[in-house]
Amino acid sequence: DAKTTQPNSMESNEEEPVHLPCNHSTISGTDYIHWYRQLPSQGPEYVIHGLTSNVNNRMASLAIAEDRKSSTLILHRATLRDAAVYYCILWAGGTSYGKLTFGQGTILTVHP
Amino acid sequence: DGGITQSPKYLFRKEGQNVTLSCEQNLNHDAMYWYRQDPGQGLRLIYYSQIVNDFQKGDIAEGYSVSREKKESFPLTVTSAQKNPTAFYLCASSTDRPYGYTFGSGTRLTVV
């Protein structure tokens, strides 16, 4: 399985944008990039996913490099509720019921 | 509302005893999963099931057992053979795409 590399931790101030990077240099052409986040003492929740083009939804934006070897999750205005562990995960497209492999993720701290 | 229910939230077990963690979903998802999370670590897959009466081992299945007699239910038994069972256990279900993953709120198991 292709692996992802994320910084262990990042910090931000409230109401400022946050850019969470993810490297996936061994990504294959059919791998989808997914982001999940886990709030303290809860199960992870889906944030966003993409294949080649940048994606936006109500929670965040996903910017994917042209060579697809890296991506960035963008939180446009961080709030205290965004403090969580963020996981960047690859899933092989075309595989039914893909098992998600979670790394250690990035711990995001948001300061008031 | 549709979702996944895990019970109990906290569970204490004496060393040498088996214990069963409950996971029920009303999302009509075909696939269900069990993950284990240790402090400061990512999630590790224990077992998964894509269809009733069928399941596969994940990365750390030793010392665990599961059953899938109903689509809605995927209980996990932590047996006495599991050497270090104290952990946070998360159940999830999904459609055939990983952005459809939904997690429960977890069961924190402590061996005393």
Coordinates of C-alpha atoms in Angstrom, one line a residue:
Chain A
D1 CA 0.0 0.0 0.0
A2 CA 1.2 3.5 -0.8
K3 CA 2.2 5.4 2.4
T4 CA 1.6 9.0 3.5
T5 CA 3.8 11.3 5.5
Q6 CA 2.4 14.0 7.7
P7 CA 4.0 16.3 10.3
N8 CA 3.4 15.1 13.8
S9 CA 1.9 18.4 15.0
M10 CA 0.9 21.9 13.9
E11 CA -0.4 24.9 15.7
S12 CA -2.7 27.7 14.6
N13 CA -4.6 30.7 16.0
E14 CA -8.3 30.9 16.0
E15 CA -9.9 32.4 12.8
E16 CA -6.7 32.0 10.8
P17 CA -6.3 29.6 7.9
V18 CA -4.6 26.3 8.4
H19 CA -2.7 24.3 5.8
L20 CA -2.1 20.7 6.7
P21 CA 0.4 19.0 4.3
C22 CA 0.6 15.4 3.3
N23 CA 3.3 13.7 1.2
H24 CA 2.4 10.6 -0.8
S25 CA 5.3 10.2 -3.3
T26 CA 4.4 6.5 -4.1
I27 CA 0.8 7.2 -4.9
S28 CA -0.6 5.3 -7.9
G29 CA -2.8 6.7 -10.6
T30 CA -6.0 5.2 -9.1
D31 CA -5.4 6.1 -5.5
Y32 CA -7.9 8.5 -4.0
I33 CA -6.7 10.9 -1.3
H34 CA -8.9 11.0 1.8
W35 CA -8.8 13.1 4.9
Y36 CA -10.4 12.1 8.2
R37 CA -10.2 13.9 11.6
Q38 CA -10.5 12.6 15.1
L39 CA -11.7 14.8 17.9
P40 CA -10.6 13.8 21.4
S41 CA -12.2 10.5 22.7
Q42 CA -14.3 10.1 19.6
G43 CA -14.2 8.1 16.4
P44 CA -12.7 9.7 13.2
E45 CA -15.0 11.5 10.9
Y46 CA -14.8 12.0 7.1
V47 CA -13.6 15.4 6.0
I48 CA -12.9 15.4 2.3
H49 CA -11.5 13.3 -0.6
G50 CA -10.2 13.8 -4.1
L51 CA -8.4 12.2 -7.0
T52 CA -6.8 14.8 -9.2
S53 CA -8.7 18.1 -9.0
N54 CA -8.9 20.4 -6.0
V55 CA -12.1 19.9 -4.0
N56 CA -14.1 22.1 -1.7
N57 CA -16.9 21.2 0.8
R58 CA -18.4 22.9 3.8
M59 CA -15.7 21.7 6.1
A60 CA -12.5 22.2 4.1
S61 CA -10.7 22.4 0.8
L62 CA -8.3 19.9 -0.6
A63 CA -5.5 21.1 -2.8
I64 CA -3.7 18.3 -4.8
A65 CA -0.4 18.9 -6.4
E66 CA -0.2 18.5 -10.2
D67 CA 2.0 15.4 -9.9
R68 CA -0.2 14.1 -7.1
K69 CA 2.8 13.4 -4.8
S70 CA 1.5 15.7 -2.2
S71 CA -1.7 17.4 -1.0
T72 CA -2.8 20.0 1.4
L73 CA -5.9 20.1 3.6
I74 CA -7.0 23.7 4.0
L75 CA -9.2 24.9 6.9
H76 CA -10.1 28.4 5.9
R77 CA -10.8 29.8 9.4
A78 CA -9.8 27.6 12.2
T79 CA -12.0 27.4 15.3
L80 CA -11.3 25.7 18.6
R81 CA -13.6 22.9 17.5
D82 CA -11.1 22.1 14.7
A83 CA -8.5 20.9 17.3
A84 CA -8.1 17.3 16.4
V85 CA -5.9 14.7 14.8
Y86 CA -6.0 14.9 11.0
Y87 CA -5.3 11.7 9.0
C88 CA -4.3 11.7 5.3
I89 CA -5.2 8.3 3.8
L90 CA -4.8 6.8 0.4
W91 CA -7.4 4.3 -0.9
A92 CA -6.9 2.3 -4.1
G93 CA -9.7 3.1 -6.5
G94 CA -11.5 0.2 -7.9
T95 CA -11.2 -1.9 -4.8
S96 CA -14.5 -2.7 -3.2
Y97 CA -14.9 -2.0 0.5
G98 CA -11.4 -0.5 0.8
K99 CA -9.9 -0.9 4.2
L100 CA -8.6 2.4 5.4
T101 CA -5.1 2.4 6.9
F102 CA -4.6 5.1 9.5
G103 CA -1.1 6.5 10.2
Q104 CA -0.4 8.6 13.2
G105 CA -1.8 11.8 11.7
T106 CA -1.1 15.4 12.5
I107 CA -2.2 16.8 15.9
L108 CA -3.7 20.3 15.2
T109 CA -3.7 22.7 18.2
V110 CA -5.8 25.8 17.8
H111 CA -5.0 28.7 20.1
P112 CA -7.8 31.2 21.1
Chain B
D1 CA -31.0 9.3 13.0
G2 CA -28.8 6.7 11.3
G3 CA -25.5 5.9 12.9
I4 CA -23.4 3.4 14.8
T5 CA -23.9 2.5 18.4
Q6 CA -21.1 1.0 20.4
S7 CA -21.6 -0.2 23.9
P8 CA -20.6 0.1 26.6
K9 CA -18.6 3.3 26.5
Y10 CA -16.3 2.1 29.3
L11 CA -15.5 -1.5 30.2
F12 CA -13.4 -3.0 32.9
R13 CA -12.3 -6.6 32.7
K14 CA -10.3 -8.9 35.0
E15 CA -7.3 -10.4 33.5
G16 CA -8.0 -13.8 32.0
Q17 CA -11.7 -13.1 31.2
N18 CA -13.2 -12.8 27.7
V19 CA -15.3 -9.7 27.0
T20 CA -17.6 -8.8 24.1
L21 CA -17.9 -5.3 22.7
S22 CA -21.2 -4.5 20.9
C23 CA -21.5 -2.6 17.6
E24 CA -24.8 -2.0 15.9
Q25 CA -25.5 0.2 12.8
N26 CA -28.7 1.3 11.1
L27 CA -27.1 2.8 8.0
N28 CA -27.7 -0.3 5.9
H29 CA -24.0 -0.5 5.2
D30 CA -22.7 -3.8 3.9
A31 CA -19.2 -3.5 5.4
M32 CA -18.2 -3.2 9.1
Y33 CA -14.8 -2.9 10.7
W34 CA -13.1 -3.1 14.1
Y35 CA -10.1 -0.9 14.9
R36 CA -7.9 -0.6 18.0
Q37 CA -6.3 2.6 19.1
D38 CA -3.5 2.9 21.7
P39 CA -2.6 6.3 23.3
G40 CA -0.9 8.6 20.8
Q41 CA -1.2 6.1 18.0
G42 CA -3.2 5.7 14.9
L43 CA -5.9 3.1 14.3
R44 CA -5.0 -0.5 13.6
L45 CA -7.5 -2.8 11.9
I46 CA -8.5 -5.9 13.8
Y47 CA -11.2 -7.5 11.7
Y48 CA -13.5 -6.5 8.9
S49 CA -16.6 -7.9 7.2
Q50 CA -18.0 -7.1 3.8
I51 CA -21.1 -9.3 4.0
V52 CA -23.1 -11.3 6.5
N53 CA -21.5 -14.6 7.6
D54 CA -18.1 -13.6 6.2
F55 CA -15.2 -11.7 7.8
Q56 CA -11.5 -11.4 7.3
K57 CA -8.5 -10.8 9.6
G58 CA -7.0 -7.4 9.7
D59 CA -3.5 -6.5 10.8
I60 CA -3.8 -7.4 14.5
A61 CA -6.4 -10.2 14.7
E62 CA -4.6 -12.4 17.2
G63 CA -6.5 -12.7 20.5
Y64 CA -9.8 -11.4 19.0
S65 CA -12.8 -13.0 17.4
V66 CA -15.9 -11.6 15.6
S67 CA -19.2 -12.8 14.2
R68 CA -21.5 -11.3 11.6
E69 CA -24.8 -13.1 11.8
K70 CA -26.8 -9.9 11.0
K71 CA -26.1 -7.0 8.7
E72 CA -26.6 -4.6 11.5
S73 CA -24.4 -6.2 14.1
F74 CA -20.6 -7.0 14.3
P75 CA -19.6 -7.8 17.9
L76 CA -16.0 -8.2 18.9
T77 CA -14.8 -10.6 21.5
V78 CA -11.5 -9.8 23.3
T79 CA -10.3 -13.2 24.5
S80 CA -7.9 -14.0 27.3
A81 CA -5.3 -14.8 24.6
Q82 CA -5.0 -11.0 23.8
K83 CA -1.9 -10.1 25.8
N84 CA -2.4 -6.4 26.0
P85 CA -6.1 -5.7 25.6
T86 CA -6.3 -2.3 27.3
A87 CA -7.1 0.1 24.5
F88 CA -9.7 2.3 22.8
Y89 CA -11.8 0.1 20.4
L90 CA -13.6 1.7 17.4
C91 CA -16.2 0.1 15.2
A92 CA -17.0 1.5 11.7
S93 CA -19.2 0.7 8.8
S94 CA -19.1 1.8 5.2
T95 CA -20.6 1.6 1.7
D96 CA -18.2 0.4 -1.0
R97 CA -16.4 3.7 -0.9
P98 CA -14.2 4.9 2.0
Y99 CA -15.7 8.3 2.1
G100 CA -18.7 6.5 3.3
Y101 CA -16.9 5.4 6.5
T102 CA -18.9 6.1 9.7
F103 CA -17.4 5.5 13.1
G104 CA -18.9 4.8 16.4
S105 CA -18.0 6.7 19.5
G106 CA -15.8 3.9 20.8
T107 CA -15.4 1.6 23.8
R108 CA -12.5 2.1 26.2
L109 CA -11.5 -1.2 27.6
T110 CA -9.3 -1.5 30.7
V111 CA -7.9 -4.7 32.1
V112 CA -7.6 -4.6 35.9

